[in-house]
Short mmCIF file of C-alpha atoms and ligand atoms in Angstrom, two decimals:
data_model
loop_
_atom_site.label_atom_id
_atom_site.label_comp_id
_atom_site.label_asym_id
_atom_site.label_seq_id
_atom_site.Cartn_x
_atom_site.Cartn_y
_atom_site.Cartn_z
CA UNK A 345 -48.93 111.33 110.61
CA UNK A 346 -51.28 108.48 109.58
CA UNK A 347 -49.77 105.00 109.70
CA UNK A 348 -48.22 103.80 106.43
CA UNK A 349 -50.23 100.86 105.06
CA UNK A 350 -48.41 98.05 103.29
CA UNK A 351 -50.38 95.33 101.52
CA UNK A 352 -48.68 91.93 101.38
CA UNK A 353 -50.48 89.41 99.15
CA UNK A 354 -50.03 85.67 99.75
CA UNK A 355 -48.87 86.35 103.30
CA UNK A 356 -50.26 83.06 104.62
CA UNK A 357 -48.05 81.00 102.30
CA UNK A 358 -44.51 79.76 102.79
CA UNK A 359 -42.43 82.82 101.82
CA UNK A 360 -45.23 85.32 102.44
CA UNK A 361 -45.54 84.34 106.10
CA UNK A 362 -41.83 85.02 106.62
CA UNK A 363 -42.14 88.40 104.90
CA UNK A 364 -45.23 89.34 106.96
CA UNK A 365 -43.45 88.33 110.20
CA UNK A 366 -40.34 90.36 109.33
CA UNK A 367 -42.37 93.48 108.42
CA UNK A 368 -44.76 93.27 111.40
CA UNK A 369 -41.86 92.94 113.86
CA UNK A 370 -39.44 95.37 112.21
CA UNK A 371 -41.88 98.15 111.31
CA UNK A 372 -44.31 98.67 114.22
CA UNK A 373 -45.02 102.14 112.80
CA UNK A 374 -46.51 100.53 109.64
CA UNK A 375 -49.80 98.68 109.28
CA UNK A 376 -49.25 95.36 107.53
CA UNK A 377 -52.31 93.99 105.74
CA UNK A 378 -52.07 90.38 104.61
CA UNK A 379 -54.43 89.55 101.72
CA UNK A 380 -54.71 85.81 101.08
CA UNK A 381 -57.32 83.46 99.63
CA UNK A 382 -56.19 80.61 101.91
CA UNK A 383 -55.86 78.02 99.18
CA UNK A 384 -54.43 74.61 100.12
CA UNK A 385 -51.05 76.45 100.41
CA UNK A 386 -52.25 79.26 102.67
CA UNK A 387 -52.32 78.56 106.39
CA UNK A 388 -52.98 81.01 109.22
CA UNK A 389 -51.08 78.64 111.55
CA UNK A 390 -47.96 80.05 109.86
CA UNK A 391 -48.65 83.41 111.52
CA UNK A 392 -49.84 82.47 115.04
CA UNK A 393 -46.90 84.25 116.73
CA UNK A 394 -47.73 87.65 115.20
CA UNK A 395 -51.50 87.57 114.61
CA UNK A 396 -52.29 89.56 117.78
CA UNK A 397 -49.83 92.37 117.02
CA UNK A 398 -51.62 95.74 116.77
CA UNK A 399 -50.05 96.60 113.39
CA UNK A 400 -51.15 93.34 111.70
CA UNK A 401 -54.39 92.58 109.92
CA UNK A 402 -55.59 89.63 107.83
CA UNK A 403 -58.04 89.99 104.92
CA UNK A 404 -59.36 86.87 103.23
CA UNK A 405 -59.86 87.44 99.51
CA UNK A 406 -59.13 86.35 95.97
CA UNK A 407 -56.93 88.49 93.72
CA UNK A 408 -58.70 87.14 90.63
CA UNK A 409 -61.83 89.06 91.76
CA UNK A 410 -61.26 92.52 90.21
CA UNK A 411 -64.27 94.11 91.93
CA UNK A 412 -63.08 92.98 95.35
CA UNK A 413 -59.48 94.10 94.70
CA UNK A 414 -60.54 97.57 93.44
CA UNK A 415 -62.82 98.12 96.41
CA UNK A 416 -60.13 97.05 98.87
CA UNK A 417 -57.61 99.49 97.37
CA UNK A 418 -60.16 102.30 97.26
CA UNK A 419 -61.14 101.74 100.91
CA UNK A 420 -57.72 101.13 102.39
CA UNK A 421 -55.52 103.34 100.16
CA UNK A 422 -52.33 101.30 100.53
CA UNK A 423 -48.97 103.07 100.44
CA UNK A 424 -47.15 100.05 99.05
CA UNK A 425 -47.77 96.51 97.76
CA UNK A 426 -45.56 93.45 98.08
CA UNK A 427 -47.13 90.85 95.81
CA UNK A 428 -46.41 87.21 96.59
CA UNK A 429 -49.82 85.54 96.09
CA UNK A 430 -49.50 82.86 93.44
CA UNK A 431 -50.02 79.27 92.49
CA UNK A 432 -46.44 78.15 93.08
CA UNK A 433 -46.00 74.42 92.40
CA UNK A 434 -44.66 73.32 89.00
CA UNK A 435 -46.23 69.81 89.15
CA UNK A 436 -49.68 71.28 89.85
CA UNK A 437 -49.22 73.67 86.90
CA UNK A 438 -48.66 70.67 84.63
CA UNK A 439 -52.00 69.16 85.76
CA UNK A 440 -53.99 72.42 85.84
CA UNK A 441 -52.43 75.31 83.89
CA UNK A 442 -55.53 77.52 83.81
CA UNK A 443 -55.55 78.04 87.56
CA UNK A 444 -52.00 79.41 87.19
CA UNK A 445 -53.07 81.82 84.45
CA UNK A 446 -55.94 83.05 86.62
CA UNK A 447 -54.05 83.74 89.83
CA UNK A 448 -50.56 84.51 88.52
CA UNK A 449 -51.49 86.54 85.44
CA UNK A 450 -55.06 87.83 85.87
CA UNK A 451 -54.60 88.27 89.64
CA UNK A 452 -51.41 90.30 89.11
CA UNK A 453 -53.06 92.50 86.46
CA UNK A 454 -56.01 93.13 88.82
CA UNK A 455 -53.58 94.35 91.49
CA UNK A 456 -51.68 96.50 88.99
CA UNK A 457 -54.94 98.11 87.82
CA UNK A 458 -56.03 98.84 91.38
CA UNK A 459 -52.61 100.32 92.27
CA UNK A 460 -52.66 102.40 89.09
CA UNK A 461 -56.13 103.77 89.89
CA UNK A 462 -55.05 104.68 93.39
CA UNK A 463 -51.57 106.04 92.85
CA UNK A 464 -51.69 107.74 89.48
CA UNK A 465 -54.55 110.15 90.15
CA UNK A 466 -52.04 112.88 90.97
CA UNK A 467 -52.61 112.35 94.69
CA UNK A 468 -49.32 113.58 96.18
CA UNK A 469 -49.85 111.60 99.39
CA UNK A 470 -48.96 108.49 97.41
CA UNK A 471 -45.83 109.77 95.69
CA UNK A 472 -43.59 107.30 97.52
CA UNK A 473 -45.76 104.25 96.78
CA UNK A 474 -44.44 101.25 94.96
CA UNK A 475 -45.57 97.90 93.62
CA UNK A 476 -43.10 95.11 94.38
CA UNK A 477 -43.62 91.94 92.38
CA UNK A 478 -41.98 88.81 93.80
CA UNK A 479 -40.98 86.41 91.06
CA UNK A 480 -38.85 83.39 90.27
CA UNK A 481 -35.63 82.46 88.47
CA UNK A 482 -37.65 79.87 86.49
CA UNK A 483 -38.66 82.62 84.03
CA UNK A 484 -35.12 82.44 82.59
CA UNK A 485 -35.51 78.80 81.54
CA UNK A 486 -32.84 76.17 81.98
CA UNK A 487 -29.02 76.34 82.05
CA UNK A 488 -26.52 73.76 80.84
CA UNK A 489 -23.60 72.73 83.02
CA UNK A 490 -22.16 76.24 83.22
CA UNK A 491 -23.27 79.88 83.40
CA UNK A 492 -25.55 81.90 85.66
CA UNK A 493 -28.83 83.77 85.18
CA UNK A 494 -28.29 87.55 85.29
CA UNK A 495 -30.90 90.29 85.13
CA UNK A 496 -30.13 90.54 81.39
CA UNK A 497 -30.81 86.86 80.61
CA UNK A 498 -33.64 86.48 78.10
CA UNK A 499 -36.89 85.01 79.34
CA UNK A 500 -37.41 81.39 78.24
CA UNK A 501 -39.99 79.76 80.53
CA UNK A 502 -40.87 76.09 80.00
CA UNK A 503 -43.49 75.01 82.54
CA UNK A 504 -47.00 76.46 82.73
CA UNK A 505 -45.97 77.83 86.16
CA UNK A 506 -42.92 79.67 84.84
CA UNK A 507 -44.84 80.84 81.75
CA UNK A 508 -47.47 82.39 84.03
CA UNK A 509 -44.82 84.05 86.23
CA UNK A 510 -42.97 85.34 83.15
CA UNK A 511 -46.21 86.79 81.86
CA UNK A 512 -46.89 88.52 85.18
CA UNK A 513 -43.34 89.97 85.19
CA UNK A 514 -43.94 91.36 81.70
CA UNK A 515 -47.20 92.97 82.83
CA UNK A 516 -45.45 94.65 85.76
CA UNK A 517 -42.80 96.05 83.39
CA UNK A 518 -45.51 97.10 80.93
CA UNK A 519 -47.29 99.09 83.67
CA UNK A 520 -44.01 100.76 84.61
CA UNK A 521 -43.17 101.61 80.98
CA UNK A 522 -46.69 102.57 79.86
CA UNK A 523 -48.29 104.20 82.90
CA UNK A 524 -45.15 104.99 84.96
CA UNK A 525 -46.50 102.89 87.81
CA UNK A 526 -43.59 102.76 90.29
CA UNK A 527 -42.66 99.08 90.30
CA UNK A 528 -39.78 96.77 91.07
CA UNK A 529 -39.32 93.01 90.47
CA UNK A 530 -37.11 90.34 92.02
CA UNK A 531 -36.42 86.84 90.67
CA UNK A 532 -35.33 84.36 93.29
CA UNK A 533 -34.02 80.80 93.33
CA UNK A 534 -35.43 77.85 95.32
CA UNK A 535 -36.27 78.67 98.92
CA UNK A 536 -36.25 76.26 101.86
CA UNK A 537 -37.02 76.56 105.57
CA UNK A 538 -39.94 76.45 108.01
CA UNK A 539 -43.62 76.43 106.90
CA UNK A 540 -42.71 75.01 103.46
CA UNK A 541 -45.65 72.99 102.13
CA UNK A 542 -44.72 69.31 101.73
CA UNK A 543 -45.44 69.15 98.01
CA UNK A 544 -41.99 70.69 97.41
CA UNK A 545 -38.87 68.50 97.37
CA UNK A 546 -37.29 69.24 100.78
CA UNK A 547 -40.35 69.14 103.07
CA UNK A 548 -41.84 66.23 101.10
CA UNK A 549 -38.63 64.25 101.59
CA UNK A 550 -38.47 65.12 105.32
CA UNK A 551 -42.08 63.98 105.75
CA UNK A 552 -41.50 60.73 103.86
CA UNK A 553 -38.23 59.88 105.62
CA UNK A 554 -39.86 60.50 109.00
CA UNK A 555 -42.67 58.10 108.04
CA UNK A 556 -40.40 55.52 106.38
CA UNK A 557 -41.97 56.11 102.99
CA UNK A 558 -40.11 56.12 99.63
CA UNK A 559 -38.46 59.43 98.67
CA UNK A 560 -39.48 60.11 95.03
CA UNK A 561 -36.52 61.48 93.06
CA UNK A 562 -37.45 62.54 89.52
CA UNK A 563 -35.41 61.02 86.69
CA UNK A 564 -31.84 60.34 87.79
CA UNK A 565 -31.71 63.14 90.35
CA UNK A 566 -29.24 65.04 88.12
CA UNK A 567 -31.20 68.32 88.05
CA UNK A 568 -29.55 71.22 89.83
CA UNK A 569 -31.22 73.91 91.94
CA UNK A 570 -29.75 76.89 93.84
CA UNK A 571 -31.15 76.84 97.41
CA UNK A 572 -31.69 79.91 99.60
CA UNK A 573 -32.85 80.00 103.23
CA UNK A 574 -36.33 81.57 103.23
CA UNK A 575 -35.46 84.13 105.92
CA UNK A 576 -32.64 85.39 103.67
CA UNK A 577 -35.18 85.85 100.88
CA UNK A 578 -37.45 87.81 103.25
CA UNK A 579 -34.49 90.07 104.16
CA UNK A 580 -33.77 90.63 100.47
CA UNK A 581 -37.42 91.57 99.89
CA UNK A 582 -37.22 94.09 102.74
CA UNK A 583 -34.08 95.69 101.27
CA UNK A 584 -35.44 95.81 97.70
CA UNK A 585 -38.84 97.16 98.80
CA UNK A 586 -37.18 100.00 100.70
CA UNK A 587 -34.08 100.73 98.62
CA UNK A 588 -34.44 99.13 95.17
CA UNK A 589 -34.78 101.35 92.10
CA UNK A 590 -38.11 101.48 90.29
CA UNK A 591 -38.14 99.83 86.87
CA UNK A 592 -35.33 97.51 87.94
CA UNK A 593 -35.06 93.76 88.40
CA UNK A 594 -32.96 92.17 91.13
CA UNK A 595 -31.87 88.53 91.07
CA UNK A 596 -31.77 86.79 94.47
CA UNK A 597 -29.89 83.54 95.00
CA UNK A 598 -27.95 81.50 97.51
CA UNK A 599 -24.83 80.80 95.42
CA UNK A 600 -25.54 77.28 96.58
CA UNK A 601 -26.07 74.74 93.79
CA UNK A 602 -27.02 71.16 94.58
CA UNK A 603 -27.88 68.19 92.38
CA UNK A 604 -31.18 66.83 93.70
CA UNK A 605 -29.69 63.44 94.51
CA UNK A 606 -26.78 64.95 96.48
CA UNK A 607 -29.18 67.15 98.41
CA UNK A 608 -31.38 64.14 99.23
CA UNK A 609 -28.34 62.14 100.40
CA UNK A 610 -27.30 65.01 102.71
CA UNK A 611 -30.86 65.25 104.01
CA UNK A 612 -30.91 61.48 104.68
CA UNK A 613 -27.69 61.78 106.73
CA UNK A 614 -29.15 64.61 108.82
CA UNK A 615 -32.41 62.69 109.34
CA UNK A 616 -30.54 59.53 110.39
CA UNK A 617 -28.72 61.56 113.04
CA UNK A 618 -31.81 63.40 114.27
CA UNK A 619 -33.99 60.28 114.37
CA UNK A 620 -31.28 58.11 115.97
CA UNK A 621 -31.18 55.79 112.97
CA UNK A 622 -28.07 53.98 111.72
CA UNK A 623 -26.22 56.00 109.06
CA UNK A 624 -27.41 54.88 105.60
CA UNK A 625 -30.86 53.81 106.86
CA UNK A 626 -32.88 56.72 105.39
CA UNK A 627 -31.00 56.63 102.06
CA UNK A 628 -32.51 53.16 101.47
CA UNK A 629 -35.82 54.99 100.93
CA UNK A 630 -34.54 56.81 97.80
CA UNK A 631 -36.76 55.86 94.87
CA UNK A 632 -36.04 57.08 91.32
CA UNK A 633 -39.36 57.76 89.58
CA UNK A 634 -40.66 58.97 86.24
CA UNK A 635 -39.21 62.42 85.46
CA UNK A 636 -41.23 65.65 85.54
CA UNK A 637 -42.41 66.62 82.03
CA UNK A 638 -40.21 69.40 80.60
CA UNK A 639 -37.96 69.26 83.70
CA UNK A 640 -35.49 72.19 83.65
CA UNK A 641 -31.95 70.86 84.11
CA UNK A 642 -30.24 73.61 86.07
CA UNK A 643 -30.96 76.96 87.69
CA UNK A 644 -28.15 79.16 89.01
CA UNK A 645 -28.32 82.83 89.94
CA UNK A 646 -25.89 85.71 89.75
CA UNK A 647 -27.07 88.00 92.58
CA UNK A 648 -24.09 90.40 92.42
CA UNK A 649 -26.31 93.38 91.46
CA UNK A 650 -28.31 93.01 94.68
CA UNK A 651 -25.18 92.37 96.73
CA UNK A 652 -23.23 95.34 95.33
CA UNK A 653 -26.06 97.85 94.99
CA UNK A 654 -28.05 97.14 98.13
CA UNK A 655 -25.57 95.30 100.35
CA UNK A 656 -27.58 92.08 100.82
CA UNK A 657 -25.99 88.65 101.10
CA UNK A 658 -27.11 85.18 102.20
CA UNK A 659 -26.48 84.55 105.91
CA UNK A 660 -26.43 80.79 106.33
CA UNK A 661 -24.40 77.86 105.02
CA UNK A 662 -26.75 75.32 103.43
CA UNK A 663 -25.74 72.48 105.78
CA UNK A 664 -26.63 74.73 108.74
CA UNK A 665 -29.91 75.90 107.19
CA UNK A 666 -30.96 72.38 106.27
CA UNK A 667 -30.25 71.14 109.79
CA UNK A 668 -32.34 74.01 111.25
CA UNK A 669 -35.13 73.15 108.80
CA UNK A 670 -35.14 69.47 109.75
CA UNK A 671 -35.24 70.44 113.44
CA UNK A 672 -38.21 72.73 112.77
CA UNK A 673 -40.20 69.95 111.05
CA UNK A 674 -39.42 67.44 113.80
CA UNK A 675 -40.41 69.95 116.51
CA UNK A 676 -43.56 71.10 114.70
CA UNK A 677 -45.02 67.67 114.13
CA UNK A 678 -48.63 68.84 114.50
CA UNK A 679 -48.16 71.48 111.75
CA UNK A 680 -46.89 68.76 109.42
CA UNK A 681 -49.66 66.34 110.42
CA UNK A 682 -52.35 68.98 109.84
CA UNK A 683 -51.19 69.94 106.36
CA UNK A 684 -50.71 66.33 105.25
CA UNK A 685 -54.19 65.15 106.23
CA UNK A 686 -57.28 65.55 104.02
CA UNK A 687 -56.72 66.81 100.46
CA UNK A 688 -52.96 66.30 100.60
CA UNK A 689 -53.47 62.52 100.56
CA UNK A 690 -55.46 62.77 97.30
CA UNK A 691 -52.82 65.06 95.79
CA UNK A 692 -50.05 62.66 96.79
CA UNK A 693 -51.82 59.63 95.33
CA UNK A 694 -52.49 61.49 92.07
CA UNK A 695 -48.86 62.56 91.65
CA UNK A 696 -46.94 59.58 92.98
CA UNK A 697 -48.96 56.35 93.25
CA UNK A 698 -48.44 55.21 89.67
CA UNK A 699 -45.34 57.20 88.88
P1 NAD B 2074 -47.09 79.29 98.40
O1 NAD B 2074 -47.77 78.42 97.42
O2 NAD B 2074 -46.52 78.70 99.63
O3 NAD B 2074 -48.08 80.45 98.87
C1 NAD B 2074 -48.89 81.15 97.99
C2 NAD B 2074 -49.92 81.93 98.79
O4 NAD B 2074 -50.75 82.64 97.86
C3 NAD B 2074 -50.84 81.06 99.64
O5 NAD B 2074 -50.98 81.58 100.93
C4 NAD B 2074 -52.17 81.09 98.88
O6 NAD B 2074 -53.30 80.95 99.74
C5 NAD B 2074 -52.12 82.48 98.26
N1 NAD B 2074 -52.96 82.57 97.05
C6 NAD B 2074 -52.99 81.70 96.00
N2 NAD B 2074 -53.90 82.07 95.11
C7 NAD B 2074 -54.45 83.23 95.58
C8 NAD B 2074 -55.46 84.10 95.08
N3 NAD B 2074 -56.09 83.86 93.93
N4 NAD B 2074 -55.77 85.20 95.82
C9 NAD B 2074 -55.14 85.46 97.01
N5 NAD B 2074 -54.20 84.64 97.52
C10 NAD B 2074 -53.86 83.54 96.82
O7 NAD B 2074 -45.98 80.07 97.58
P2 NAD B 2074 -44.50 80.50 98.01
O8 NAD B 2074 -43.58 79.37 97.76
O9 NAD B 2074 -44.57 81.12 99.35
O10 NAD B 2074 -44.21 81.60 96.90
C11 NAD B 2074 -44.61 82.96 97.10
C12 NAD B 2074 -44.21 83.77 95.88
O11 NAD B 2074 -42.79 83.69 95.69
C13 NAD B 2074 -44.83 83.26 94.57
O12 NAD B 2074 -45.16 84.38 93.79
C14 NAD B 2074 -43.73 82.45 93.91
O13 NAD B 2074 -43.86 82.46 92.53
C15 NAD B 2074 -42.50 83.21 94.38
N6 NAD B 2074 -41.27 82.41 94.50
C16 NAD B 2074 -41.25 81.24 95.19
C17 NAD B 2074 -40.05 80.53 95.35
C18 NAD B 2074 -39.96 79.26 96.14
O14 NAD B 2074 -38.91 78.62 96.17
N7 NAD B 2074 -41.01 78.83 96.82
C19 NAD B 2074 -38.89 81.03 94.76
C20 NAD B 2074 -38.94 82.23 94.02
C21 NAD B 2074 -40.15 82.92 93.91
O1 DAU B 2075 -36.59 78.23 91.35
C1 DAU B 2075 -37.61 78.84 92.09
C2 DAU B 2075 -38.81 77.92 92.12
O2 DAU B 2075 -38.47 76.84 92.99
C3 DAU B 2075 -40.09 78.60 92.58
O3 DAU B 2075 -40.44 79.58 91.66
C4 DAU B 2075 -41.23 77.58 92.71
O4 DAU B 2075 -42.38 78.21 93.23
C5 DAU B 2075 -40.78 76.49 93.66
O5 DAU B 2075 -41.78 75.51 93.74
C6 DAU B 2075 -39.47 75.87 93.19
O6 DAU B 2075 -39.66 75.12 91.96
P1 DAU B 2075 -38.99 73.68 91.72
O7 DAU B 2075 -39.78 72.94 90.72
O8 DAU B 2075 -37.52 73.81 91.50
O9 DAU B 2075 -39.19 73.06 93.20
P2 DAU B 2075 -39.62 71.59 93.69
O10 DAU B 2075 -39.40 71.53 95.16
O11 DAU B 2075 -40.94 71.19 93.16
O12 DAU B 2075 -38.51 70.68 92.99
C7 DAU B 2075 -37.13 70.84 93.25
C8 DAU B 2075 -36.38 69.82 92.40
O13 DAU B 2075 -36.66 68.52 92.90
C9 DAU B 2075 -36.80 69.81 90.95
O14 DAU B 2075 -35.67 69.52 90.14
C10 DAU B 2075 -37.81 68.67 90.87
C11 DAU B 2075 -37.30 67.69 91.91
N1 DAU B 2075 -38.32 66.89 92.63
C12 DAU B 2075 -39.40 67.53 93.15
C13 DAU B 2075 -40.37 66.82 93.82
C14 DAU B 2075 -41.58 67.52 94.37
C15 DAU B 2075 -38.13 65.54 92.80
O15 DAU B 2075 -37.11 64.96 92.34
N2 DAU B 2075 -39.09 64.83 93.48
C16 DAU B 2075 -40.21 65.42 93.98
O16 DAU B 2075 -41.06 64.70 94.57
#
């Protein structure tokens, strides 16, 4: 029997690296091919512990290049695709929406076309193939003080990022409905954990607290996010890829809502303890700054379909996961130093200097 080949796109990013690690270790009988452009967010350091494994392979490439994508699929004849490659940061989407359209929409359609060409030629060897599109809860828009997003919630994206992800979700559904391309989608809440790029709230705050720099909190810090440990997301992706039903959507969430300001206060307490500072010291760095344009108030996920149908549930309490995350950043100082040198400084100045 030839080895099953699974393509994971965006495998050098934050969530992708956890998914690649899980698949490479758990499925030695499968070949895991990681396709990534290595943008500012992609980092092969995230995969050092598994890069020498015989069932792992890295391919550098851009999903917006249709010719390259088609050739890769034709040559390698993947049995399944887990698509995570994306531009993922809301603030960057506000400054440069077109890049988000290119990677998140055009890139996704290129992959769908290549999968369609390969799998729908009546080639029975590929009958069990599937295209798994990893998406976000931001496609559902913003909640008020109550309620949860379910799989039936209407799409109502507000940022250029969420508009591009919503569009890509619609294309995946369109390919399922129109061409019968076997496809499944998941929409997940905010992830946190190791290898998270410090443009996002939690790693940015850890980095700033460590360096005694102000912690920028948008608006009044009243916005609410539902946080999920990244390794729990990777486990959910594994379960959905193997057992989810084609044509279905699965919501993934931590059942763990935090107002930004409360989360930052908790993080400050943990950092004080870990850095041997007096309690209350890090919280002095909190700095309320100009709000994000179009800032969604609240996201909250109902993941009961995934829990009941496929038996997944989050494994960690947030306090425990956040403590583990802080420990990881303090232990992996050189990772943090490497990703915050060079272009990051320019990005940071552009976003925060005059905010
Ligand atoms: P990330 O920004 O950390 O990583 C994205 C990866 O995609 C990087 O390795 C980057 O190099 C690669 N990439 C970008 N453009 C590419 C292109 N044109 N061709 C090939 N590779 C390219 O993102 P993340 O936070 O790990 O998110 C991964 C996926 O999960 C995204 O689709 C995102 O929308 C989704 N998601 C993220 C979260 C979250 O909290 N971070 C939550 C729900 C869903
Ligand atoms: O909900 C899932 C989404 O979560 C993913 O689809 C996105 O890829 C991911 O980036 C994340 O989006 P958010 O915009 O929620 O994450 P971010 O870490 O940028 O912001 C979290 C909250 O913190 C949000 O309310 C904005 C606020 N914030 C963020 C930054 C970077 C601040 O107050 N200050 C900051 O400096």
